[in-house]
PDB file of C-alpha atoms in Angstrom:
ATOM      1  CA  MET A 132     -15.195   9.403  59.623  1.00 69.00           C
ATOM      2  CA  MET A 133     -14.574  12.508  61.717  1.00 67.00           C
ATOM      3  CA  ASN A 134     -11.277  14.360  61.242  1.00 67.00           C
ATOM      4  CA  ILE A 135      -9.588  16.446  63.916  1.00 63.00           C
ATOM      5  CA  GLY A 136      -6.971  18.518  62.133  1.00 59.00           C
ATOM      6  CA  SER A 137      -6.026  22.004  61.150  1.00 50.00           C
ATOM      7  CA  GLY A 138      -9.533  23.033  60.113  1.00 48.00           C
ATOM      8  CA  ALA A 139     -11.008  21.823  63.365  1.00 48.00           C
ATOM      9  CA  GLU A 140      -8.239  23.497  65.315  1.00 48.00           C
ATOM     10  CA  ARG A 141      -8.964  26.822  63.611  1.00 41.00           C
ATOM     11  CA  ARG A 142     -12.627  26.479  64.476  1.00 42.00           C
ATOM     12  CA  MET A 143     -11.785  25.594  68.063  1.00 46.00           C
ATOM     13  CA  GLY A 144      -9.485  28.636  68.181  1.00 43.00           C
ATOM     14  CA  ARG A 145     -12.406  30.842  67.199  1.00 39.00           C
ATOM     15  CA  ILE A 146     -14.608  29.090  69.734  1.00 37.00           C
ATOM     16  CA  ARG A 147     -12.090  29.553  72.538  1.00 43.00           C
ATOM     17  CA  ARG A 148     -11.975  33.296  71.818  1.00 41.00           C
ATOM     18  CA  CYS A 149     -15.672  33.350  72.654  1.00 36.00           C
ATOM     19  CA  ILE A 150     -15.107  32.087  76.183  1.00 38.00           C
ATOM     20  CA  GLY A 151     -14.767  35.593  77.612  1.00 41.00           C
ATOM     21  CA  ILE A 152     -18.112  36.594  76.111  1.00 38.00           C
ATOM     22  CA  ALA A 153     -19.722  33.452  77.483  1.00 38.00           C
ATOM     23  CA  ALA A 154     -18.477  34.307  80.960  1.00 40.00           C
ATOM     24  CA  ILE A 155     -20.116  37.739  80.744  1.00 39.00           C
ATOM     25  CA  TRP A 156     -23.497  36.523  79.605  1.00 41.00           C
ATOM     26  CA  GLY A 157     -23.640  33.597  81.991  1.00 43.00           C
ATOM     27  CA  GLY A 158     -25.333  30.243  81.687  1.00 42.00           C
ATOM     28  CA  VAL A 159     -27.464  30.891  78.598  1.00 38.00           C
ATOM     29  CA  VAL A 160     -24.593  31.973  76.394  1.00 37.00           C
ATOM     30  CA  SER A 161     -22.440  29.213  77.878  1.00 42.00           C
ATOM     31  CA  ALA A 162     -24.974  26.612  76.778  1.00 40.00           C
ATOM     32  CA  LEU A 163     -25.017  28.096  73.281  1.00 38.00           C
ATOM     33  CA  PHE A 164     -21.224  28.037  73.212  1.00 38.00           C
ATOM     34  CA  TRP A 165     -21.059  24.321  73.937  1.00 39.00           C
ATOM     35  CA  ALA A 166     -23.740  23.542  71.395  1.00 40.00           C
ATOM     36  CA  ALA A 167     -21.801  25.492  68.766  1.00 37.00           C
ATOM     37  CA  ALA A 168     -18.559  23.722  69.657  1.00 37.00           C
ATOM     38  CA  GLU A 169     -20.041  20.269  69.227  1.00 39.00           C
ATOM     39  CA  THR A 170     -21.783  21.272  66.017  1.00 31.00           C
ATOM     40  CA  ALA A 171     -18.475  22.512  64.609  1.00 31.00           C
ATOM     41  CA  TRP A 172     -16.882  19.142  65.277  1.00 32.00           C
ATOM     42  CA  SER A 173     -19.764  17.281  63.654  1.00 31.00           C
ATOM     43  CA  LEU A 174     -19.543  19.261  60.394  1.00 28.00           C
ATOM     44  CA  GLU A 175     -16.436  17.470  59.124  1.00 42.00           C
ATOM     45  CA  PRO A 176     -17.020  16.098  55.589  1.00 43.00           C
ATOM     46  CA  PRO A 177     -18.134  12.448  55.835  1.00 47.00           C
ATOM     47  CA  ASN A 178     -16.075  11.366  52.811  1.00 52.00           C
ATOM     48  CA  SER A 179     -12.872  13.206  53.636  1.00 55.00           C
ATOM     49  CA  PRO A 180      -9.564  11.453  52.772  1.00 60.00           C
ATOM     50  CA  THR A 181      -8.149   9.001  55.283  1.00 64.00           C
ATOM     51  CA  PRO A 182      -5.529  10.838  57.373  1.00 73.00           C
ATOM     52  CA  ALA A 183      -1.919   9.701  57.030  1.00 84.00           C
ATOM     53  CA  LEU A 184      -0.603   7.607  59.893  1.00 91.00           C
ATOM     54  CA  ARG A 185       2.549   8.711  61.673  1.00 92.00           C
ATOM     55  CA  LEU A 186       3.171   5.130  62.764  1.00 91.00           C
ATOM     56  CA  LYS A 187       3.689   2.450  60.144  1.00 92.00           C
ATOM     57  CA  MET A 188       2.924  -1.235  60.493  1.00 94.00           C
ATOM     58  CA  GLY A 189       5.596  -2.881  62.621  1.00 94.00           C
ATOM     59  CA  ASP A 190       6.544   0.343  64.417  1.00 96.00           C
ATOM     60  CA  SER A 191       6.611   0.478  68.191  1.00 96.00           C
ATOM     61  CA  ILE A 192       3.822   2.585  69.676  1.00 96.00           C
ATOM     62  CA  GLY A 193       6.288   3.872  72.253  1.00 94.00           C
ATOM     63  CA  VAL A 194       5.751   4.526  75.938  1.00 94.00           C
ATOM     64  CA  PHE A 195       3.101   6.763  77.430  1.00 95.00           C
ATOM     65  CA  GLY A 196       1.054   7.087  80.579  1.00 96.00           C
ATOM     66  CA  LEU A 197      -2.483   8.402  81.036  1.00 98.00           C
ATOM     67  CA  LYS A 198      -4.883   8.650  83.935  1.00 96.00           C
ATOM     68  CA  PRO A 199      -8.260   6.886  83.942  1.00 97.00           C
ATOM     69  CA  LEU A 200     -11.153   8.892  82.521  1.00 97.00           C
ATOM     70  CA  VAL A 201     -13.242   7.837  85.525  1.00 96.00           C
ATOM     71  CA  GLU A 202     -10.912   8.085  88.493  1.00 87.00           C
ATOM     72  CA  LYS A 203     -11.620   6.054  91.598  1.00 85.00           C
ATOM     73  CA  LYS A 204      -9.843   5.969  94.922  1.00 81.00           C
ATOM     74  CA  GLY A 205      -6.539   4.192  94.526  1.00 78.00           C
ATOM     75  CA  ASP A 206      -6.403   4.603  90.738  1.00 84.00           C
ATOM     76  CA  ARG A 207      -3.112   5.696  89.236  1.00 89.00           C
ATOM     77  CA  THR A 208      -1.634   6.544  85.868  1.00 94.00           C
ATOM     78  CA  LEU A 209      -1.585   3.580  83.501  1.00 93.00           C
ATOM     79  CA  PHE A 210       1.707   3.252  81.651  1.00 94.00           C
ATOM     80  CA  ILE A 211       1.399   1.278  78.444  1.00 94.00           C
ATOM     81  CA  ASP A 212       4.796  -0.386  78.933  1.00 90.00           C
ATOM     82  CA  GLU A 213       3.358  -2.053  82.027  1.00 91.00           C
ATOM     83  CA  MET A 214       1.013  -3.914  79.670  1.00 92.00           C
ATOM     84  CA  LEU A 215       3.268  -4.419  76.644  1.00 94.00           C
ATOM     85  CA  GLY A 216       6.895  -5.219  75.983  1.00 90.00           C
ATOM     86  CA  PRO A 217       9.688  -6.528  78.227  1.00 88.00           C
ATOM     87  CA  LYS A 218       8.489  -4.708  81.361  1.00 88.00           C
ATOM     88  CA  ALA A 219       5.061  -6.349  81.269  1.00 90.00           C
ATOM     89  CA  GLU A 220       4.585  -9.216  83.709  1.00 89.00           C
ATOM     90  CA  LYS A 221       2.081 -10.945  81.435  1.00 91.00           C
ATOM     91  CA  PRO A 222       1.727  -9.181  78.077  1.00 94.00           C
ATOM     92  CA  PRO A 223      -1.417  -9.945  76.087  1.00 96.00           C
ATOM     93  CA  LYS A 224      -1.332 -11.740  72.780  1.00 97.00           C
ATOM     94  CA  ALA A 225      -2.968  -8.679  71.250  1.00 98.00           C
ATOM     95  CA  LEU A 226      -4.059  -5.231  72.372  1.00 98.00           C
ATOM     96  CA  LEU A 227      -6.839  -3.253  70.718  1.00 98.00           C
ATOM     97  CA  LEU A 228      -6.198   0.440  71.379  1.00 98.00           C
ATOM     98  CA  GLY A 229      -8.909   2.891  70.382  1.00 98.00           C
ATOM     99  CA  PHE A 230      -9.598   6.628  70.460  1.00 97.00           C
ATOM    100  CA  PHE A 231     -13.046   8.129  70.972  1.00 97.00           C
ATOM    101  CA  ALA A 232     -14.782  11.331  72.088  1.00 97.00           C
ATOM    102  CA  SER A 233     -18.134  12.379  73.467  1.00 97.00           C
ATOM    103  CA  TRP A 234     -18.824  14.409  70.303  1.00 96.00           C
ATOM    104  CA  CYS A 235     -18.268  11.408  67.980  1.00 96.00           C
ATOM    105  CA  PRO A 236     -21.575   9.512  67.488  1.00 96.00           C
ATOM    106  CA  PRO A 237     -19.937   6.563  65.640  1.00 96.00           C
ATOM    107  CA  CYS A 238     -17.527   6.153  68.568  1.00 97.00           C
ATOM    108  CA  LEU A 239     -20.350   5.959  71.094  1.00 97.00           C
ATOM    109  CA  LYS A 240     -22.273   3.596  68.845  1.00 96.00           C
ATOM    110  CA  GLU A 241     -19.425   1.078  68.605  1.00 97.00           C
ATOM    111  CA  PHE A 242     -18.522   1.212  72.314  1.00 98.00           C
ATOM    112  CA  PRO A 243     -21.001  -1.539  73.366  1.00 97.00           C
ATOM    113  CA  GLU A 244     -19.728  -3.761  70.548  1.00 97.00           C
ATOM    114  CA  ILE A 245     -16.159  -3.275  71.733  1.00 98.00           C
ATOM    115  CA  LYS A 246     -17.315  -4.309  75.206  1.00 98.00           C
ATOM    116  CA  LYS A 247     -18.685  -7.545  73.752  1.00 97.00           C
ATOM    117  CA  LEU A 248     -15.421  -8.118  71.911  1.00 97.00           C
ATOM    118  CA  ALA A 249     -13.489  -7.719  75.165  1.00 97.00           C
ATOM    119  CA  GLU A 250     -15.706 -10.165  77.036  1.00 97.00           C
ATOM    120  CA  LYS A 251     -15.588 -12.703  74.204  1.00 97.00           C
ATOM    121  CA  HIS A 252     -11.812 -12.848  73.767  1.00 98.00           C
ATOM    122  CA  LYS A 253     -10.385 -11.850  77.158  1.00 96.00           C
ATOM    123  CA  SER A 254      -9.587 -15.447  78.076  1.00 96.00           C
ATOM    124  CA  ALA A 255      -7.794 -15.948  74.747  1.00 97.00           C
ATOM    125  CA  GLY A 256      -5.362 -13.117  75.444  1.00 97.00           C
ATOM    126  CA  LEU A 257      -7.007  -9.969  74.070  1.00 98.00           C
ATOM    127  CA  GLU A 258      -6.728  -6.727  76.016  1.00 98.00           C
ATOM    128  CA  ILE A 259      -8.539  -3.509  75.146  1.00 98.00           C
ATOM    129  CA  VAL A 260      -7.741   0.076  76.080  1.00 98.00           C
ATOM    130  CA  LEU A 261      -9.870   3.010  74.934  1.00 98.00           C
ATOM    131  CA  ILE A 262      -8.740   6.621  75.166  1.00 98.00           C
ATOM    132  CA  ALA A 263     -11.028   9.658  75.274  1.00 98.00           C
ATOM    133  CA  ILE A 264      -9.604  12.729  73.535  1.00 96.00           C
ATOM    134  CA  ASP A 265     -12.128  15.305  74.778  1.00 97.00           C
ATOM    135  CA  GLN A 266     -10.419  18.549  75.791  1.00 96.00           C
ATOM    136  CA  GLU A 267     -13.115  20.820  77.204  1.00 96.00           C
ATOM    137  CA  ASN A 268     -14.582  20.233  80.663  1.00 97.00           C
ATOM    138  CA  GLN A 269     -18.122  19.669  79.445  1.00 97.00           C
ATOM    139  CA  GLY A 270     -17.012  17.152  76.835  1.00 97.00           C
ATOM    140  CA  ILE A 271     -14.925  15.308  79.408  1.00 98.00           C
ATOM    141  CA  LYS A 272     -17.921  15.161  81.735  1.00 98.00           C
ATOM    142  CA  LYS A 273     -20.097  13.757  78.941  1.00 98.00           C
ATOM    143  CA  ALA A 274     -17.482  11.137  78.108  1.00 98.00           C
ATOM    144  CA  ARG A 275     -17.097  10.251  81.782  1.00 98.00           C
ATOM    145  CA  ASP A 276     -20.849   9.925  82.322  1.00 98.00           C
ATOM    146  CA  PHE A 277     -21.122   7.756  79.205  1.00 98.00           C
ATOM    147  CA  VAL A 278     -18.383   5.400  80.391  1.00 98.00           C
ATOM    148  CA  VAL A 279     -19.929   5.158  83.866  1.00 98.00           C
ATOM    149  CA  ARG A 280     -23.172   3.990  82.247  1.00 98.00           C
ATOM    150  CA  GLN A 281     -21.365   1.525  79.996  1.00 97.00           C
ATOM    151  CA  LYS A 282     -19.371  -0.120  82.826  1.00 97.00           C
ATOM    152  CA  PRO A 283     -16.561  -1.498  80.634  1.00 97.00           C
ATOM    153  CA  SER A 284     -14.284  -4.222  81.964  1.00 96.00           C
ATOM    154  CA  PHE A 285     -11.213  -2.642  80.332  1.00 97.00           C
ATOM    155  CA  PRO A 286      -9.291   0.594  81.020  1.00 96.00           C
ATOM    156  CA  VAL A 287     -10.650   3.852  79.605  1.00 98.00           C
ATOM    157  CA  LEU A 288      -8.111   6.675  79.779  1.00 98.00           C
ATOM    158  CA  LEU A 289      -8.107  10.424  79.110  1.00 98.00           C
ATOM    159  CA  ASP A 290      -5.775  12.105  76.598  1.00 97.00           C
ATOM    160  CA  ARG A 291      -6.982  15.645  77.273  1.00 96.00           C
ATOM    161  CA  TYR A 292      -4.117  17.363  75.471  1.00 95.00           C
ATOM    162  CA  ASN A 293      -4.183  14.904  72.542  1.00 94.00           C
ATOM    163  CA  ILE A 294      -0.515  14.059  73.027  1.00 93.00           C
ATOM    164  CA  VAL A 295      -0.985  10.324  72.533  1.00 96.00           C
ATOM    165  CA  VAL A 296      -3.426  10.442  69.615  1.00 95.00           C
ATOM    166  CA  ARG A 297      -1.010  12.723  67.737  1.00 93.00           C
ATOM    167  CA  ARG A 298       1.600   9.984  67.906  1.00 93.00           C
ATOM    168  CA  PHE A 299      -0.530   7.871  65.614  1.00 95.00           C
ATOM    169  CA  PHE A 300      -1.424  10.438  62.924  1.00 91.00           C
ATOM    170  CA  GLU A 301       0.645  12.842  60.797  1.00 84.00           C
ATOM    171  CA  ASP A 302      -1.479  16.007  60.683  1.00 78.00           C
ATOM    172  CA  ASP A 303      -5.173  15.188  60.853  1.00 77.00           C
ATOM    173  CA  ALA A 304      -6.469  12.545  63.204  1.00 80.00           C
ATOM    174  CA  SER A 305      -9.719  10.698  62.644  1.00 88.00           C
ATOM    175  CA  LEU A 306     -12.409   9.138  64.794  1.00 93.00           C
ATOM    176  CA  PRO A 307     -13.323   6.462  65.413  1.00 94.00           C
ATOM    177  CA  SER A 308      -9.943   4.768  65.135  1.00 96.00           C
ATOM    178  CA  LEU A 309      -8.742   1.408  66.416  1.00 98.00           C
ATOM    179  CA  PHE A 310      -5.193   0.043  66.404  1.00 98.00           C
ATOM    180  CA  LEU A 311      -4.233  -3.616  66.757  1.00 98.00           C
ATOM    181  CA  ILE A 312      -0.959  -4.032  68.637  1.00 98.00           C
ATOM    182  CA  ASP A 313       1.005  -7.148  69.555  1.00 97.00           C
ATOM    183  CA  GLY A 314       2.354  -8.060  72.979  1.00 96.00           C
ATOM    184  CA  ARG A 315       5.701  -6.422  72.198  1.00 96.00           C
ATOM    185  CA  GLY A 316       4.061  -3.069  71.497  1.00 96.00           C
ATOM    186  CA  LYS A 317       4.336  -3.259  67.697  1.00 97.00           C
ATOM    187  CA  LEU A 318       1.564  -1.916  65.470  1.00 98.00           C
ATOM    188  CA  LEU A 319      -0.102  -4.711  63.502  1.00 98.00           C
ATOM    189  CA  GLU A 320      -3.070  -3.046  61.841  1.00 97.00           C
ATOM    190  CA  ALA A 321      -5.011   0.221  61.846  1.00 96.00           C
ATOM    191  CA  PHE A 322      -8.752   0.741  61.406  1.00 96.00           C
ATOM    192  CA  VAL A 323      -9.370   4.422  60.690  1.00 93.00           C
ATOM    193  CA  GLY A 324     -12.930   5.656  60.384  1.00 91.00           C
ATOM    194  CA  GLU A 325     -16.077   3.613  60.906  1.00 92.00           C
ATOM    195  CA  THR A 326     -15.117  -0.049  60.570  1.00 94.00           C
ATOM    196  CA  PRO A 327     -17.481  -2.996  61.077  1.00 95.00           C
ATOM    197  CA  LEU A 328     -16.446  -4.711  64.301  1.00 96.00           C
ATOM    198  CA  PRO A 329     -16.633  -8.184  62.681  1.00 97.00           C
ATOM    199  CA  LYS A 330     -13.847  -7.029  60.343  1.00 97.00           C
ATOM    200  CA  VAL A 331     -11.783  -5.942  63.340  1.00 98.00           C
ATOM    201  CA  GLU A 332     -12.459  -9.259  65.078  1.00 98.00           C
ATOM    202  CA  THR A 333     -11.358 -11.185  61.986  1.00 98.00           C
ATOM    203  CA  ALA A 334      -8.045  -9.324  62.068  1.00 98.00           C
ATOM    204  CA  ILE A 335      -7.588 -10.032  65.776  1.00 98.00           C
ATOM    205  CA  LEU A 336      -8.272 -13.775  65.776  1.00 98.00           C
ATOM    206  CA  PRO A 337      -5.017 -14.995  64.120  1.00 97.00           C
ATOM    207  CA  HIS A 338      -3.025 -13.255  66.849  1.00 97.00           C
ATOM    208  CA  LEU A 339      -4.869 -15.051  69.645  1.00 97.00           C
ATOM    209  CA  LYS A 340      -3.755 -18.533  68.619  1.00 89.00           C
TER     210      LYS A 340
END
């Protein structure tokens, strides 16, 4: 489980202060900067406590809109209330909403399994939306390149300023994280940290009947 909270923010603050130095020294120092940034993220304690959720079971996830991570001609902002709730033309029986980042190895590892889950249960009424929370340009590019290679059939959005992910957690957020949501936009279950996908699937199935 990888936390993104106050400690990480302090480290990122120190890293950002190095940007001016990186600009002076050019490409070599820039490469070292990015390597250091990703290493800092990866040093979170593996057995750290599960972060507290801001949303409780049964709460509405609210309304938000994000642009696709990989933008194509004609793409527009996806508003979640177009998929869920009274404004949705055909709301799904269940939505699996997940957060990931290019610097989160467990997130990248589970991505292909989530693709299989989407293909397996699409016809039964399952929708999936994944949201990248990378903030720096290089991380966003890595996430974008990864998604292009994966070719998912579901929307993958970008929460660059972490506005949406902060709705789900109190102080520290954690990756990977998956949230099961019903067609009305109510939170049904949360899977924080590395969770076997069969366990997630077992939780989804009763809501597809």
